[in-house]
CSV table of C-alpha atoms and ligand atoms in Angstrom, one decimal:
chain,number,residue,atom,x,y,z
V,284,UNK,CA,31.4,-41.4,5.7
V,285,UNK,CA,30.0,-41.7,2.3
V,286,UNK,CA,28.3,-45.6,2.9
V,287,UNK,CA,27.3,-43.6,6.4
V,288,UNK,CA,23.1,-42.9,5.9
V,289,UNK,CA,21.7,-39.4,6.8
V,290,UNK,CA,25.6,-38.0,6.4
V,291,UNK,CA,23.2,-34.7,4.6
V,292,UNK,CA,21.7,-34.6,8.0
V,293,UNK,CA,23.9,-31.9,11.1
V,294,UNK,CA,22.5,-34.6,13.0
V,295,UNK,CA,23.7,-38.1,11.3
V,296,UNK,CA,26.5,-38.9,13.1
V,297,UNK,CA,24.6,-41.5,15.3
V,298,UNK,CA,22.2,-43.0,13.3
V,299,UNK,CA,22.7,-46.2,11.4
V,300,UNK,CA,19.4,-45.9,9.3
V,301,UNK,CA,18.2,-43.7,7.0
V,302,UNK,CA,15.0,-41.3,7.5
V,303,UNK,CA,12.0,-42.3,6.5
V,304,UNK,CA,10.4,-40.3,3.7
V,305,UNK,CA,7.7,-40.2,5.0
V,306,UNK,CA,8.9,-38.9,8.5
V,307,UNK,CA,11.1,-36.7,6.7
V,308,UNK,CA,8.8,-35.1,5.2
V,309,UNK,CA,6.3,-35.1,8.6
V,310,UNK,CA,8.7,-34.2,10.7
V,311,UNK,CA,9.9,-31.0,8.8
V,312,UNK,CA,8.8,-27.2,9.2
V,313,UNK,CA,10.6,-26.1,6.4
V,314,UNK,CA,7.5,-25.5,4.6
V,315,UNK,CA,6.2,-22.7,6.6
V,316,UNK,CA,8.7,-21.2,9.3
V,317,UNK,CA,11.5,-20.5,6.0
V,318,UNK,CA,9.1,-17.4,6.8
V,319,UNK,CA,11.7,-16.6,9.5
V,320,UNK,CA,14.5,-16.6,7.8
V,321,UNK,CA,15.2,-13.0,8.5
V,322,UNK,CA,15.3,-13.2,12.0
V,323,UNK,CA,17.0,-16.0,12.2
V,324,UNK,CA,20.3,-14.8,9.9
V,325,UNK,CA,19.2,-11.5,12.5
V,326,UNK,CA,20.0,-14.2,15.2
V,327,UNK,CA,23.3,-16.3,13.6
V,328,UNK,CA,25.0,-12.7,13.1
V,329,UNK,CA,24.7,-11.4,16.5
V,330,UNK,CA,25.5,-14.9,18.1
V,331,UNK,CA,28.5,-15.2,15.9
V,332,UNK,CA,30.1,-11.8,16.6
V,333,UNK,CA,29.6,-12.5,20.6
V,334,UNK,CA,31.6,-15.8,19.7
V,335,UNK,CA,34.3,-13.7,18.3
V,336,UNK,CA,34.1,-11.2,20.9
V,337,UNK,CA,34.1,-13.8,24.0
V,338,UNK,CA,36.8,-15.1,21.5
V,339,UNK,CA,35.2,-18.4,20.9
V,340,UNK,CA,36.1,-18.0,17.0
V,341,UNK,CA,38.4,-15.6,15.6
V,342,UNK,CA,37.3,-12.3,14.2
V,343,UNK,CA,38.5,-13.7,10.7
V,344,UNK,CA,36.2,-16.9,11.4
V,345,UNK,CA,33.2,-14.0,12.7
V,346,UNK,CA,33.7,-11.9,9.1
V,347,UNK,CA,33.3,-15.1,7.7
V,348,UNK,CA,30.3,-15.8,8.7
V,349,UNK,CA,28.8,-12.6,8.4
V,350,UNK,CA,29.9,-12.6,5.0
V,351,UNK,CA,28.1,-15.8,4.2
V,352,UNK,CA,25.1,-14.9,5.7
V,353,UNK,CA,24.9,-12.1,4.0
V,354,UNK,CA,24.8,-14.0,0.4
V,355,UNK,CA,22.4,-16.6,2.2
V,356,UNK,CA,19.7,-14.0,3.0
V,357,UNK,CA,20.0,-12.2,-0.1
V,358,UNK,CA,19.7,-15.4,-2.5
V,359,UNK,CA,16.1,-15.5,-0.1
V,360,UNK,CA,14.8,-12.4,-0.6
V,361,UNK,CA,16.1,-12.9,-4.9
V,362,UNK,CA,14.1,-16.4,-4.3
V,363,UNK,CA,16.6,-18.2,-5.5
V,364,UNK,CA,17.9,-19.6,-2.3
V,365,UNK,CA,17.3,-23.8,-3.1
V,366,UNK,CA,14.8,-24.7,0.5
V,367,UNK,CA,15.5,-28.7,0.9
V,368,UNK,CA,12.9,-30.7,3.2
V,369,UNK,CA,15.7,-33.1,3.9
V,370,UNK,CA,17.2,-30.2,5.6
V,371,UNK,CA,14.1,-30.4,7.9
V,372,UNK,CA,13.8,-26.7,9.2
V,373,UNK,CA,15.0,-22.7,8.2
V,374,UNK,CA,17.7,-23.1,10.9
V,375,UNK,CA,19.2,-26.1,9.2
V,376,UNK,CA,18.7,-25.1,5.9
V,377,UNK,CA,20.4,-21.7,6.6
V,378,UNK,CA,23.4,-23.3,8.5
V,379,UNK,CA,24.0,-26.4,5.5
V,380,UNK,CA,24.2,-23.8,3.4
V,381,UNK,CA,26.6,-21.4,4.8
V,382,UNK,CA,29.1,-24.4,5.4
V,383,UNK,CA,28.3,-24.8,1.8
V,384,UNK,CA,29.5,-21.7,1.1
V,385,UNK,CA,32.1,-20.7,3.5
V,386,UNK,CA,34.0,-23.8,4.9
V,387,UNK,CA,35.1,-24.8,8.6
V,388,UNK,CA,34.2,-21.6,9.5
V,389,UNK,CA,30.3,-22.5,9.0
V,390,UNK,CA,30.6,-25.2,10.6
V,391,UNK,CA,31.5,-22.9,14.4
V,392,UNK,CA,28.3,-21.1,14.2
V,393,UNK,CA,26.4,-23.4,16.2
V,394,UNK,CA,28.8,-23.6,19.0
V,395,UNK,CA,26.9,-22.7,22.6
V,396,UNK,CA,23.6,-22.8,20.8
V,397,UNK,CA,20.9,-25.6,19.8
V,398,UNK,CA,18.0,-24.9,17.7
V,399,UNK,CA,15.8,-24.2,20.9
V,400,UNK,CA,16.9,-21.4,21.6
V,401,UNK,CA,17.2,-20.4,18.2
V,402,UNK,CA,14.0,-21.1,17.2
V,403,UNK,CA,12.5,-19.5,20.4
V,404,UNK,CA,14.9,-16.3,19.5
V,405,UNK,CA,13.4,-16.0,16.1
V,406,UNK,CA,10.3,-16.3,17.1
V,407,UNK,CA,10.1,-13.5,19.4
V,408,UNK,CA,12.0,-11.3,17.0
V,409,UNK,CA,9.5,-11.8,14.4
V,410,UNK,CA,6.4,-11.3,16.9
V,411,UNK,CA,7.9,-8.3,17.6
V,412,UNK,CA,7.7,-7.0,14.3
V,413,UNK,CA,4.3,-7.9,14.3
V,414,UNK,CA,3.0,-6.5,17.4
V,415,UNK,CA,4.2,-3.0,15.9
V,416,UNK,CA,3.1,-3.5,12.7
V,417,UNK,CA,-0.5,-4.7,14.3
V,418,UNK,CA,-0.1,-1.2,16.7
V,419,UNK,CA,0.3,0.8,14.2
V,420,UNK,CA,-2.9,-0.5,11.7
V,421,UNK,CA,-4.8,-0.4,15.0
V,422,UNK,CA,-4.4,3.1,14.9
V,423,UNK,CA,-5.0,4.0,12.0
V,424,UNK,CA,-8.1,2.9,12.8
V,425,UNK,CA,-8.5,4.3,15.3
V,426,UNK,CA,-7.5,8.0,13.8
V,427,UNK,CA,-10.6,7.0,11.0
V,428,UNK,CA,-13.3,6.2,14.2
V,429,UNK,CA,-12.3,9.9,15.2
V,430,UNK,CA,-12.5,11.5,12.2
V,431,UNK,CA,-16.0,9.8,11.5
V,432,UNK,CA,-16.7,10.4,14.7
V,433,UNK,CA,-15.9,14.3,14.2
V,434,UNK,CA,-17.5,14.2,11.6
V,435,UNK,CA,-21.0,13.1,13.0
V,436,UNK,CA,-20.4,14.0,16.2
V,437,UNK,CA,-24.4,15.4,16.5
V,438,UNK,CA,-25.4,12.6,14.8
V,439,UNK,CA,-28.3,11.0,16.1
V,440,UNK,CA,-29.2,7.7,16.5
V,441,UNK,CA,-30.9,4.9,18.1
V,442,UNK,CA,-28.8,3.3,20.5
V,443,UNK,CA,-29.4,-0.2,21.8
V,444,UNK,CA,-29.8,-2.8,24.0
V,445,UNK,CA,-31.6,-6.4,23.6
V,446,UNK,CA,-31.2,-4.8,20.1
V,447,UNK,CA,-34.2,-3.1,20.7
V,448,UNK,CA,-34.1,0.9,20.8
V,449,UNK,CA,-33.8,1.9,24.1
V,450,UNK,CA,-32.0,6.1,24.3
V,451,UNK,CA,-31.0,8.4,21.4
V,452,UNK,CA,-27.4,8.9,21.4
V,453,UNK,CA,-25.2,10.3,19.0
V,454,UNK,CA,-23.5,8.8,16.0
V,455,UNK,CA,-19.7,10.0,17.0
V,456,UNK,CA,-20.2,8.7,20.5
V,457,UNK,CA,-21.2,5.4,19.7
V,458,UNK,CA,-18.1,5.4,17.2
V,459,UNK,CA,-15.9,6.2,20.1
V,460,UNK,CA,-16.8,3.0,21.5
V,461,UNK,CA,-15.3,1.1,19.8
V,462,UNK,CA,-12.2,3.8,20.1
V,463,UNK,CA,-11.6,2.3,23.4
V,464,UNK,CA,-12.5,-1.2,22.6
V,465,UNK,CA,-9.2,-1.0,19.8
V,466,UNK,CA,-7.4,1.4,22.4
V,467,UNK,CA,-7.5,-1.0,25.1
V,468,UNK,CA,-6.5,-4.0,22.4
V,469,UNK,CA,-3.1,-1.7,21.5
V,470,UNK,CA,-2.4,-1.2,25.3
V,471,UNK,CA,-2.4,-5.2,25.8
V,472,UNK,CA,-0.1,-5.3,22.6
V,473,UNK,CA,2.4,-3.0,23.9
V,474,UNK,CA,2.0,-4.7,27.3
V,475,UNK,CA,2.7,-8.2,25.4
V,476,UNK,CA,5.7,-6.6,24.4
V,477,UNK,CA,7.3,-6.4,27.4
V,478,UNK,CA,7.3,-10.6,27.5
V,479,UNK,CA,8.0,-10.9,24.1
V,480,UNK,CA,11.1,-9.2,24.0
V,481,UNK,CA,13.1,-11.1,26.2
V,482,UNK,CA,16.3,-13.3,24.7
V,483,UNK,CA,15.9,-17.2,24.8
V,484,UNK,CA,20.1,-17.3,23.2
V,485,UNK,CA,22.4,-19.0,25.1
V,486,UNK,CA,20.1,-21.2,26.7
V,487,UNK,CA,21.0,-23.6,24.3
V,488,UNK,CA,19.1,-27.3,24.2
V,489,UNK,CA,18.1,-26.5,27.4
V,490,UNK,CA,20.6,-26.2,30.3
V,491,UNK,CA,22.7,-23.5,28.9
V,492,UNK,CA,26.4,-23.8,27.3
V,493,UNK,CA,29.9,-24.6,29.4
V,494,UNK,CA,31.1,-22.1,26.7
V,495,UNK,CA,31.8,-18.3,28.1
V,496,UNK,CA,29.1,-16.8,26.6
V,497,UNK,CA,27.9,-13.0,26.8
V,498,UNK,CA,24.5,-13.1,26.7
V,499,UNK,CA,23.6,-9.4,27.6
V,500,UNK,CA,25.7,-8.6,24.5
V,501,UNK,CA,23.9,-10.6,22.2
V,502,UNK,CA,20.9,-9.7,24.3
V,503,UNK,CA,21.8,-5.7,22.9
V,504,UNK,CA,22.9,-6.7,19.8
V,505,UNK,CA,19.4,-7.8,18.8
V,506,UNK,CA,17.7,-4.7,20.9
V,507,UNK,CA,16.1,-7.6,23.2
V,508,UNK,CA,15.5,-5.9,26.9
V,509,UNK,CA,17.7,-8.7,28.4
V,510,UNK,CA,18.4,-12.2,28.7
V,511,UNK,CA,15.8,-14.9,29.8
V,512,UNK,CA,16.5,-15.5,33.2
V,513,UNK,CA,16.4,-19.1,33.5
V,514,UNK,CA,17.4,-21.5,30.2
V,515,UNK,CA,14.7,-24.1,30.9
V,516,UNK,CA,12.0,-21.6,30.6
V,517,UNK,CA,13.6,-19.8,27.9
V,518,UNK,CA,13.5,-22.9,25.5
V,519,UNK,CA,9.9,-24.7,26.8
V,520,UNK,CA,7.9,-20.8,26.9
V,521,UNK,CA,5.5,-20.2,24.7
V,522,UNK,CA,3.2,-18.3,26.6
V,523,UNK,CA,4.0,-14.9,24.8
V,524,UNK,CA,2.8,-16.7,21.7
V,525,UNK,CA,-0.5,-17.4,23.5
V,526,UNK,CA,-0.6,-14.3,24.8
V,527,UNK,CA,-0.1,-12.3,21.8
V,528,UNK,CA,-2.9,-14.8,20.1
V,529,UNK,CA,-5.2,-14.1,22.5
V,530,UNK,CA,-4.5,-10.4,22.4
V,531,UNK,CA,-5.4,-11.3,18.6
V,532,UNK,CA,-8.1,-13.0,19.5
V,533,UNK,CA,-9.6,-10.3,21.4
V,534,UNK,CA,-9.0,-7.5,18.8
V,535,UNK,CA,-11.0,-9.8,16.0
V,536,UNK,CA,-13.5,-10.2,18.7
V,537,UNK,CA,-14.5,-6.5,18.6
V,538,UNK,CA,-14.0,-6.5,14.7
V,539,UNK,CA,-16.6,-9.3,14.9
V,540,UNK,CA,-19.3,-7.0,17.0
V,541,UNK,CA,-18.2,-4.0,14.7
V,542,UNK,CA,-19.1,-5.5,11.4
V,543,UNK,CA,-22.2,-7.1,13.1
V,544,UNK,CA,-23.7,-3.8,13.5
V,545,UNK,CA,-22.5,-2.5,9.9
V,546,UNK,CA,-23.9,-5.8,8.2
V,547,UNK,CA,-27.2,-5.3,10.4
V,548,UNK,CA,-27.0,-1.0,9.3
V,549,UNK,CA,-26.4,-1.1,6.0
V,550,UNK,CA,-29.7,-3.9,5.8
V,551,UNK,CA,-33.0,-2.2,4.2
V,552,UNK,CA,-34.4,-3.0,7.2
V,553,UNK,CA,-32.4,-1.0,9.7
V,554,UNK,CA,-30.5,1.5,6.6
V,555,UNK,CA,-28.5,3.3,8.6
V,556,UNK,CA,-25.2,3.9,6.2
V,557,UNK,CA,-24.4,3.2,3.1
V,558,UNK,CA,-21.5,1.0,2.3
V,559,UNK,CA,-19.0,2.6,-0.2
V,560,UNK,CA,-19.3,0.2,-3.2
V,561,UNK,CA,-15.3,-0.7,-3.7
V,562,UNK,CA,-16.1,-1.9,0.0
V,563,UNK,CA,-18.8,-4.4,-1.2
V,564,UNK,CA,-19.6,-7.7,-4.1
V,565,UNK,CA,-22.7,-8.5,-5.9
V,566,UNK,CA,-24.5,-11.4,-6.5
V,567,UNK,CA,-24.5,-13.6,-9.2
V,568,UNK,CA,-27.9,-14.1,-9.6
V,569,UNK,CA,-29.5,-11.4,-7.6
V,570,UNK,CA,-28.8,-8.4,-9.8
V,571,UNK,CA,-30.5,-6.1,-7.3
V,572,UNK,CA,-28.0,-6.7,-4.0
V,573,UNK,CA,-24.3,-5.2,-3.2
V,574,UNK,CA,-23.4,-7.7,0.2
V,575,UNK,CA,-21.5,-6.2,3.1
V,576,UNK,CA,-18.4,-9.0,2.1
V,577,UNK,CA,-15.8,-7.3,4.3
V,578,UNK,CA,-17.4,-7.2,7.6
V,579,UNK,CA,-19.0,-10.6,6.7
V,580,UNK,CA,-15.5,-11.8,6.2
V,581,UNK,CA,-14.1,-10.4,8.9
V,582,UNK,CA,-16.8,-11.6,11.3
V,583,UNK,CA,-16.2,-15.0,9.8
V,584,UNK,CA,-12.3,-14.7,10.3
V,585,UNK,CA,-12.3,-13.7,13.8
V,586,UNK,CA,-13.5,-17.7,14.3
V,587,UNK,CA,-10.2,-19.3,13.4
V,588,UNK,CA,-8.0,-16.8,15.4
V,589,UNK,CA,-9.8,-17.7,18.4
V,590,UNK,CA,-9.5,-21.5,17.2
V,591,UNK,CA,-5.9,-21.2,17.2
V,592,UNK,CA,-6.0,-19.5,20.5
V,593,UNK,CA,-7.9,-22.6,21.7
V,594,UNK,CA,-5.2,-24.9,19.8
V,595,UNK,CA,-2.3,-23.7,21.2
V,596,UNK,CA,-3.3,-24.1,25.0
V,597,UNK,CA,-4.3,-27.1,24.4
V,598,UNK,CA,-0.9,-27.6,22.5
V,599,UNK,CA,0.9,-26.6,25.7
V,600,UNK,CA,-0.9,-28.0,28.3
V,601,UNK,CA,0.7,-31.6,28.4
V,602,UNK,CA,3.9,-30.5,27.8
V,603,UNK,CA,7.0,-31.2,30.4
V,604,UNK,CA,10.0,-28.9,30.2
V,605,UNK,CA,11.7,-28.3,28.6
V,606,UNK,CA,11.5,-28.0,24.8
V,607,UNK,CA,9.0,-30.9,23.1
V,608,UNK,CA,9.2,-31.0,19.4
V,609,UNK,CA,5.4,-30.4,20.3
V,610,UNK,CA,6.4,-26.8,20.1
V,611,UNK,CA,7.1,-27.1,16.6
V,612,UNK,CA,2.8,-26.8,16.0
V,613,UNK,CA,3.3,-23.0,17.2
V,614,UNK,CA,4.3,-21.7,13.8
V,615,UNK,CA,1.1,-21.9,11.7
V,616,UNK,CA,-1.2,-20.9,14.1
V,617,UNK,CA,1.0,-18.1,15.0
V,618,UNK,CA,1.1,-17.2,11.4
V,619,UNK,CA,-2.2,-18.2,10.5
V,620,UNK,CA,-3.2,-15.3,13.8
V,621,UNK,CA,-0.8,-12.4,12.4
V,622,UNK,CA,-1.7,-12.8,8.3
V,623,UNK,CA,-5.9,-12.7,9.3
V,624,UNK,CA,-5.2,-10.3,11.8
V,625,UNK,CA,-2.9,-7.7,9.8
V,626,UNK,CA,-5.5,-8.3,6.8
V,627,UNK,CA,-9.2,-7.2,8.6
V,628,UNK,CA,-7.4,-4.2,10.5
V,629,UNK,CA,-6.4,-3.1,7.0
V,630,UNK,CA,-9.9,-3.6,5.6
V,631,UNK,CA,-11.6,-1.6,8.8
V,632,UNK,CA,-8.8,0.9,8.5
V,633,UNK,CA,-9.5,1.1,4.8
V,634,UNK,CA,-13.2,1.2,4.6
V,635,UNK,CA,-14.0,3.5,8.3
V,636,UNK,CA,-13.8,6.5,7.3
V,637,UNK,CA,-15.3,6.1,3.8
V,638,UNK,CA,-19.1,5.1,5.7
V,639,UNK,CA,-21.8,7.2,4.3
V,640,UNK,CA,-24.8,8.0,7.2
V,641,UNK,CA,-27.8,8.1,6.6
V,642,UNK,CA,-28.6,10.5,8.8
V,643,UNK,CA,-32.4,11.1,8.0
V,644,UNK,CA,-33.2,7.5,8.2
V,645,UNK,CA,-31.1,7.1,12.1
V,646,UNK,CA,-33.2,9.7,13.1
V,647,UNK,CA,-36.7,8.5,11.8
V,648,UNK,CA,-35.7,5.3,13.6
V,649,UNK,CA,-34.9,6.8,17.0
V,650,UNK,CA,-37.8,8.8,17.0
V,651,UNK,CA,-40.1,6.0,16.5
V,652,UNK,CA,-39.3,3.9,19.3
V,653,UNK,CA,-40.4,6.2,22.5
V,654,UNK,CA,-36.2,6.6,22.9
V,655,UNK,CA,-36.9,9.7,24.9
V,656,UNK,CA,-39.3,7.8,27.7
V,657,UNK,CA,-36.2,7.7,30.1
V,658,UNK,CA,-36.4,11.2,29.7
V,659,UNK,CA,-40.1,11.7,30.8
V,660,UNK,CA,-39.3,9.7,33.9
V,661,UNK,CA,-35.8,12.0,35.2
V,662,UNK,CA,-38.0,15.0,34.3
V,663,UNK,CA,-41.2,13.4,37.0
V,664,UNK,CA,-38.2,12.4,39.1
V,665,UNK,CA,-36.5,16.2,39.4
V,666,UNK,CA,-40.5,17.5,40.2
V,667,UNK,CA,-40.5,15.3,42.9
V,668,UNK,CA,-42.0,11.9,42.1
V,669,UNK,CA,-40.4,9.0,43.2
V,670,UNK,CA,-38.0,6.7,40.5
V,671,UNK,CA,-40.2,3.8,40.8
V,672,UNK,CA,-43.4,6.1,40.3
V,673,UNK,CA,-42.1,7.7,37.6
V,674,UNK,CA,-41.4,4.6,35.7
V,675,UNK,CA,-44.9,2.8,35.9
V,676,UNK,CA,-46.8,6.5,34.6
V,677,UNK,CA,-44.4,6.4,31.8
V,678,UNK,CA,-45.0,3.1,30.6
V,679,UNK,CA,-48.8,4.1,30.9
V,680,UNK,CA,-47.7,6.7,28.6
V,681,UNK,CA,-45.9,4.6,26.1
V,682,UNK,CA,-48.6,2.2,26.4
V,683,UNK,CA,-51.2,4.9,25.4
V,684,UNK,CA,-49.2,5.8,22.6
V,685,UNK,CA,-48.4,2.6,21.7
V,686,UNK,CA,-52.0,2.4,21.6
V,687,UNK,CA,-52.8,5.6,19.0
V,688,UNK,CA,-49.3,5.2,17.4
V,689,UNK,CA,-48.0,8.4,18.6
V,690,UNK,CA,-44.6,9.6,19.7
V,691,UNK,CA,-44.5,10.5,23.6
V,692,UNK,CA,-43.6,14.5,21.7
V,693,UNK,CA,-47.0,13.5,19.7
V,694,UNK,CA,-49.3,13.6,22.5
V,695,UNK,CA,-51.5,16.7,24.2
V,696,UNK,CA,-49.9,18.8,27.5
V,697,UNK,CA,-53.9,17.8,28.7
V,698,UNK,CA,-53.1,13.7,28.0
V,699,UNK,CA,-49.8,13.6,29.4
V,700,UNK,CA,-50.9,15.6,32.2
V,701,UNK,CA,-53.9,13.3,33.4
V,702,UNK,CA,-51.0,10.5,33.7
V,703,UNK,CA,-49.2,13.1,36.1
V,704,UNK,CA,-50.4,16.8,37.0
V,705,UNK,CA,-46.2,17.8,38.0
V,706,UNK,CA,-46.4,17.7,34.3
V,707,UNK,CA,-46.0,21.1,31.9
V,708,UNK,CA,-45.5,22.4,29.0
V,709,UNK,CA,-41.6,22.8,29.2
V,710,UNK,CA,-41.2,18.5,28.8
V,711,UNK,CA,-42.1,19.1,25.1
V,712,UNK,CA,-37.5,20.2,25.3
V,713,UNK,CA,-36.7,16.7,26.3
V,714,UNK,CA,-39.2,14.9,24.2
V,715,UNK,CA,-37.3,15.5,21.3
V,716,UNK,CA,-34.2,13.9,20.7
V,717,UNK,CA,-31.8,16.8,20.1
V,718,UNK,CA,-33.4,17.7,23.7
V,719,UNK,CA,-32.5,14.1,25.3
V,720,UNK,CA,-29.0,13.9,24.0
V,721,UNK,CA,-27.8,17.0,24.8
V,722,UNK,CA,-29.3,16.8,28.5
V,723,UNK,CA,-26.7,13.4,28.8
V,724,UNK,CA,-23.7,16.7,29.5
V,725,UNK,CA,-21.5,14.5,31.7
V,726,UNK,CA,-17.8,13.1,30.8
V,727,UNK,CA,-18.5,9.9,29.1
V,728,UNK,CA,-22.0,10.7,28.1
V,729,UNK,CA,-23.4,11.4,24.6
V,730,UNK,CA,-24.1,15.4,24.3
V,731,UNK,CA,-22.4,16.1,21.0
V,732,UNK,CA,-20.4,18.9,23.3
V,733,UNK,CA,-19.2,16.0,25.6
V,734,UNK,CA,-18.6,13.9,22.4
V,735,UNK,CA,-16.3,16.8,20.9
V,736,UNK,CA,-14.2,17.1,24.7
V,737,UNK,CA,-13.9,13.3,23.7
V,738,UNK,CA,-12.7,13.7,20.5
V,739,UNK,CA,-9.8,16.2,21.9
V,740,UNK,CA,-8.9,13.8,24.6
V,741,UNK,CA,-8.5,10.7,22.3
V,742,UNK,CA,-6.5,13.0,20.6
V,743,UNK,CA,-4.0,13.7,23.5
V,744,UNK,CA,-4.1,10.2,24.0
V,745,UNK,CA,-2.8,8.7,21.0
V,746,UNK,CA,-0.2,11.5,20.8
J,1081,LIG,N1,11.4,-26.6,13.7
J,1081,LIG,C1,11.5,-26.7,15.2
J,1081,LIG,C2,10.5,-26.0,16.1
J,1081,LIG,O1,10.1,-25.6,14.9
J,1081,LIG,C3,12.8,-26.0,15.5
J,1081,LIG,C4,13.5,-26.6,16.7
J,1081,LIG,C5,14.1,-28.5,16.6
J,1081,LIG,N2,14.8,-28.9,18.0
J,1081,LIG,C6,14.7,-30.0,17.9
J,1081,LIG,N3,15.6,-30.8,19.2
J,1081,LIG,N4,14.4,-31.1,17.2
J,1081,LIG,O2,10.3,-26.2,17.4
């Protein structure tokens, strides 16, 4: 044995030449996949217990394996585990250490298993935890949005289309729009979890194993809903990673859009909100600056998550069944997606309840943009004018207002009546901002009464 090359490699038997040093580093994944150690050990524990149950290893061997794995887990957690690049990945590092610790029994752990089903299992166990953590952060952010919506249920702001003032809305209603986006994001993740929580173990390299394994038992030990139906699919499928990353990309796209609003609103030109100092930074040259770095960074970071999604789709598109080494490239984009997603959600969940809303400024902006023009048109329609004619009449009124620098509510009744004889003094109730939002009093509308009702429903949906 000793004059053979590659003696430290678990797969070294058929090799007559040592691995090239650069190739060893090039093919190794231990630098990044060691973060899967807890899941790798959990999978090995369950596999060993299953092997003992079906009589492939003895109970004593199983006990030795479990004891060794426990020691390894402790060493890794304490930072005293010696990771070796020449042992390629997290799986072989742990297995080699196990054998060094407990001898013969350690060598039996890999019976009826392959790194191909092992890595797919580790990744699914890892992702299961990350989906739960993501859902918790999403929930925290949603609760923050509800609290803010409740605080500002009556606060009037301009609603925009094309970034032009369109109609007045309530700030609470606007926050509830983001709540809905995030609710769908969370539902998507919960749904994704169903497809993640399926166990590849037992597929071995690709075709299953000749040992009498009990995959249902292993699945039960690991809390999987079921073993994967098809062994080839089990080791080659990474669409669960892609699905998660596409859910993550949507969350980040939503946070990016929300960020864009916060950045605009915090500018001197809008002046709708104040971001607390603790979420901003200053400029090294311009003493007056307070920059909205957190939303800007979230908007920026959404790009890399979208990029990872596209990278993973491209990674898969050329792969024939079953496992290919290409799949090792799934981990870094996935890990970075998880880290980025959790960090952005955390920043938002902390920041949103602390937003300071400038109600007077928002009201003034809504009042100066002819945002009640549609209300005037609706008023005319209720008095028998056809909508297209009403649109034309109000358009004329707006033009007169622009020419004379006045809002519709500042025009004289006689002036409005010269445009349409159906107009009476009660029109001014509608031309106010409060009248306009209060009138949109239906399910899903912006009236404060509806905002409170929507918040109550939202709380029930979260419960
Ligand atoms: N490090 C590998 C990966 O991440 C583990 C599986 C390797 N299997 C193999 N036959 N080379 O995909």
